[in-house]
Tab-separated table of C-alpha atoms in Angstrom:
chain	number	residue	atom	x	y	z
A	1113	MET	CA	-1.637	-9.440	-58.993
A	1114	LYS	CA	2.354	-9.535	-58.948
A	1115	ILE	CA	3.632	-10.211	-55.185
A	1116	SER	CA	7.995	-9.035	-55.387
A	1117	VAL	CA	10.327	-11.426	-53.457
A	1118	LEU	CA	10.764	-8.831	-51.096
A	1119	SER	CA	6.665	-8.326	-50.321
A	1120	LEU	CA	6.923	-11.733	-49.530
A	1121	ALA	CA	9.745	-12.045	-48.034
A	1122	ALA	CA	8.226	-8.740	-45.353
A	1123	ILE	CA	4.760	-11.086	-44.996
A	1124	ILE	CA	6.738	-13.927	-44.112
A	1125	ALA	CA	8.720	-12.221	-41.910
A	1126	VAL	CA	5.546	-11.216	-40.019
A	1127	ALA	CA	3.866	-14.150	-40.218
A	1128	GLN	CA	6.775	-16.323	-38.447
A	1129	ALA	CA	7.027	-12.576	-35.874
A	1130	ALA	CA	6.776	-14.949	-31.694
A	1131	ALA	CA	3.293	-13.686	-30.510
A	1132	VAL	CA	3.374	-12.978	-27.741
A	1133	PRO	CA	3.362	-16.152	-25.147
A	1134	GLN	CA	-0.311	-16.446	-24.126
A	1135	LEU	CA	-1.028	-18.541	-19.660
A	1136	THR	CA	-3.851	-20.430	-19.148
A	1137	VAL	CA	-4.768	-22.203	-16.096
A	1138	GLU	CA	-2.759	-25.913	-17.882
A	1139	ASN	CA	0.300	-24.352	-18.477
A	1140	TYR	CA	0.692	-20.936	-15.497
A	1141	ARG	CA	3.105	-22.601	-13.092
A	1142	GLN	CA	5.271	-23.865	-15.563
A	1143	MET	CA	5.648	-20.435	-17.286
A	1144	THR	CA	6.430	-19.022	-14.623
A	1145	TYR	CA	8.417	-21.197	-12.816
A	1146	GLY	CA	11.323	-19.164	-11.472
A	1147	LYS	CA	10.787	-16.556	-13.078
A	1148	HIS	CA	9.491	-12.378	-12.404
A	1149	ILE	CA	6.080	-11.691	-15.157
A	1150	PHE	CA	4.889	-8.536	-16.934
A	1151	VAL	CA	1.365	-9.670	-17.444
A	1152	LYS	CA	-1.070	-7.896	-19.039
A	1153	ALA	CA	-5.138	-9.349	-18.954
A	1154	PHE	CA	-7.091	-8.672	-21.446
A	1155	ALA	CA	-10.256	-9.113	-23.497
A	1156	PRO	CA	-10.329	-9.079	-27.405
A	1157	TRP	CA	-13.292	-6.445	-27.973
A	1158	CYS	CA	-12.015	-4.064	-25.278
A	1159	GLU	CA	-10.709	-0.836	-27.646
A	1160	HIS	CA	-7.743	-0.456	-24.964
A	1161	CYS	CA	-6.143	-3.900	-25.013
A	1162	GLN	CA	-5.942	-3.454	-28.807
A	1163	ALA	CA	-4.501	-0.284	-28.559
A	1164	MET	CA	-1.816	-1.499	-26.671
A	1165	GLU	CA	-0.827	-4.983	-29.069
A	1166	GLY	CA	1.764	-3.634	-30.750
A	1167	GLU	CA	3.305	-1.805	-27.649
A	1168	PHE	CA	3.461	-4.881	-25.574
A	1169	LYS	CA	4.382	-7.411	-28.191
A	1170	GLN	CA	7.079	-4.896	-28.495
A	1171	LEU	CA	7.919	-5.293	-25.088
A	1172	TYR	CA	7.917	-8.962	-25.255
A	1173	GLU	CA	10.417	-9.076	-28.652
A	1174	LYS	CA	12.632	-6.916	-26.222
A	1175	TYR	CA	12.601	-9.861	-23.556
A	1176	ALA	CA	11.656	-13.057	-25.216
A	1177	SER	CA	15.885	-14.288	-24.569
A	1178	SER	CA	15.439	-13.548	-21.039
A	1179	GLU	CA	15.389	-16.267	-18.444
A	1180	ASN	CA	14.129	-14.337	-15.983
A	1181	LEU	CA	11.125	-12.272	-17.172
A	1182	LEU	CA	7.794	-13.403	-18.766
A	1183	ILE	CA	6.263	-11.153	-21.246
A	1184	ALA	CA	2.997	-12.830	-21.762
A	1185	GLU	CA	-1.187	-11.884	-21.946
A	1186	VAL	CA	-3.896	-13.754	-21.110
A	1187	ASP	CA	-7.115	-13.715	-22.281
A	1188	CYS	CA	-9.332	-13.404	-19.588
A	1189	THR	CA	-12.535	-14.129	-21.992
A	1190	GLU	CA	-11.638	-17.912	-22.482
A	1191	GLU	CA	-9.712	-18.144	-18.862
A	1192	GLU	CA	-11.785	-17.153	-16.590
A	1193	ALA	CA	-10.965	-18.913	-14.019
A	1194	LEU	CA	-6.965	-18.371	-13.940
A	1195	CYS	CA	-8.111	-14.340	-14.369
A	1196	GLU	CA	-9.791	-14.177	-11.406
A	1197	GLU	CA	-7.612	-16.189	-9.109
A	1198	MET	CA	-4.710	-13.089	-10.268
A	1199	GLY	CA	-7.253	-11.362	-9.311
A	1200	VAL	CA	-8.287	-8.813	-12.872
A	1201	ASP	CA	-10.928	-6.402	-11.967
A	1202	GLY	CA	-10.526	-4.837	-15.564
A	1203	TYR	CA	-8.991	-4.627	-19.141
A	1204	PRO	CA	-6.318	-4.224	-19.780
A	1205	GLN	CA	-5.093	-5.179	-16.569
A	1206	VAL	CA	-1.149	-5.108	-16.823
A	1207	MET	CA	0.851	-7.409	-13.742
A	1208	TYR	CA	4.042	-7.709	-12.389
A	1209	GLY	CA	6.588	-9.648	-10.063
A	1210	ASP	CA	6.381	-12.675	-8.367
A	1211	PRO	CA	4.272	-15.136	-10.243
A	1212	ASP	CA	2.059	-15.932	-6.625
A	1213	ALA	CA	2.397	-12.239	-5.027
A	1214	HIS	CA	2.153	-9.592	-8.538
A	1215	HIS	CA	1.426	-5.900	-7.800
A	1216	ASN	CA	-0.897	-4.088	-10.894
A	1217	PHE	CA	1.230	-1.905	-13.347
A	1218	GLU	CA	-0.439	1.133	-12.556
A	1219	ALA	CA	2.187	3.351	-15.298
A	1220	ASP	CA	1.580	4.258	-18.748
A	1221	ARG	CA	1.917	1.469	-20.959
A	1222	ASP	CA	4.423	2.290	-24.166
A	1223	PHE	CA	6.507	0.285	-24.459
A	1224	GLU	CA	8.973	3.386	-23.398
A	1225	THR	CA	7.558	3.213	-19.828
A	1226	MET	CA	6.896	-0.238	-19.679
A	1227	ALA	CA	10.894	-1.224	-20.791
A	1228	ALA	CA	11.746	1.708	-18.049
A	1229	PHE	CA	9.530	0.041	-15.601
A	1230	ILE	CA	10.881	-3.465	-16.277
A	1231	GLU	CA	14.895	-2.272	-16.090
A	1232	SER	CA	14.088	-0.012	-12.636
A	1233	GLU	CA	12.947	-2.476	-11.178
A	1234	LYS	CA	15.459	-5.289	-12.409
A	1235	LEU	CA	13.001	-7.271	-13.194
A	1236	ALA	CA	14.524	-9.052	-15.959
A	1237	ASP	CA	17.514	-10.038	-13.302
A	1238	ALA	CA	17.616	-12.847	-12.069
A	1239	ILE	CA	15.695	-13.665	-8.820
A	1240	CYS	CA	15.909	-15.487	-5.188
A	1241	SER	CA	13.980	-18.867	-6.101
A	1242	ILE	CA	13.942	-22.842	-5.626
A	1243	LYS	CA	15.453	-22.517	-8.689
A	1244	HIS	CA	17.770	-20.433	-8.529
A	1245	LYS	CA	19.005	-20.949	-4.964
A	1246	GLU	CA	22.577	-19.285	-6.210
A	1247	ASN	CA	20.659	-14.958	-5.932
A	1248	CYS	CA	19.841	-15.877	-2.672
A	1249	ASP	CA	21.333	-14.678	0.136
A	1250	ALA	CA	22.018	-17.016	2.673
A	1251	THR	CA	19.220	-17.143	5.200
A	1252	THR	CA	16.612	-17.495	2.112
A	1253	ARG	CA	18.843	-20.557	0.427
A	1254	ALA	CA	18.695	-22.266	3.673
A	1255	ALA	CA	15.354	-22.295	4.342
A	1256	TYR	CA	15.139	-23.799	0.215
A	1257	GLU	CA	18.215	-26.267	0.888
A	1258	SER	CA	15.849	-27.652	4.583
A	1259	LEU	CA	12.201	-27.886	2.574
A	1260	GLU	CA	14.480	-29.533	-0.350
A	1261	ALA	CA	15.532	-32.444	2.616
A	1262	ARG	CA	12.143	-33.438	3.433
A	1263	SER	CA	10.002	-35.850	2.274
A	1264	LEU	CA	7.032	-35.924	0.407
A	1265	GLU	CA	5.298	-37.225	3.811
A	1266	GLU	CA	7.158	-34.037	5.923
A	1267	LEU	CA	6.155	-30.976	3.503
A	1268	LYS	CA	2.722	-32.372	3.211
A	1269	GLN	CA	2.572	-32.205	7.380
A	1270	MET	CA	4.129	-29.339	7.419
A	1271	GLN	CA	0.784	-28.191	4.642
A	1272	GLU	CA	-1.269	-29.224	7.572
A	1273	ASP	CA	-0.136	-28.006	10.534
A	1274	VAL	CA	0.028	-24.499	8.831
A	1275	GLU	CA	-3.497	-24.144	7.378
A	1276	LYS	CA	-4.158	-25.884	11.122
A	1277	GLU	CA	-3.321	-22.876	12.571
A	1278	LEU	CA	-4.691	-20.551	9.574
A	1279	ILE	CA	-8.225	-22.623	10.559
A	1280	LYS	CA	-7.816	-21.919	14.375
A	1281	LYS	CA	-6.062	-17.899	13.861
A	1282	ARG	CA	-9.785	-17.025	11.726
A	1283	GLU	CA	-11.644	-18.687	14.295
A	1284	GLU	CA	-10.091	-16.866	16.659
A	1285	ALA	CA	-10.537	-13.732	14.706
A	1286	ALA	CA	-14.308	-14.242	13.540
A	1287	PRO	CA	-15.602	-12.924	16.879
A	1288	LYS	CA	-13.133	-9.425	16.763
A	1289	LEU	CA	-14.287	-9.192	13.026
A	1290	GLU	CA	-18.008	-9.969	13.934
A	1291	ALA	CA	-17.563	-7.162	17.137
A	1292	LEU	CA	-16.651	-4.630	14.382
A	1293	GLN	CA	-18.807	-4.736	11.816
A	1294	ARG	CA	-21.306	-4.419	14.602
A	1295	GLN	CA	-19.357	-1.461	15.220
A	1296	TYR	CA	-19.521	-0.181	12.244
A	1297	GLU	CA	-23.364	-0.688	12.298
A	1298	GLU	CA	-23.968	1.649	14.725
A	1299	ILE	CA	-21.802	4.292	13.707
A	1300	VAL	CA	-23.355	4.464	9.978
A	1301	ASN	CA	-26.918	3.983	11.429
A	1302	GLU	CA	-26.836	6.637	14.126
A	1303	HIS	CA	-24.961	8.944	11.309
A	1304	ASP	CA	-28.083	7.939	9.059
A	1305	THR	CA	-30.377	9.583	11.844
A	1306	TRP	CA	-28.751	12.706	11.371
């Protein structure tokens, strides 16, 4: 079987094409730090995931050089903990925005729609973060600088104080939630007897 030089070059080009980065529990923080995300959560056996693979790879190739946007995917059959942490409840699930407070992308999963959405939401633009304080308003920049000026011990104490306050608020809310639950059950029982 003869393979032409042109055919061989095409095969090599396809093999060398950049693959969409894979997120794991271990690399998530490092890869997403200071960036917006546009992430596809998938399972290899999912036909819908397979159908959008080419469109998502094309999207990655368009934004691969962006310093502000990470196009990536996570295989939920291998990274169950990460997918659970990200709130994945079906495949494919596409998420965008802040890595710690992302949103679900609910539009069509074709290249044109996803790319137009990224542009309209300015996801590839520089973001305000502790890494990119120059993109923040004066108040946020000052808050970041204040945090950076503190010692590790001070930051740990601040974290402990916030956690204690959160526990206190949850404890205060518990009786109210229980009362609401009882009220709800009474209403349901009342209507069930109709």
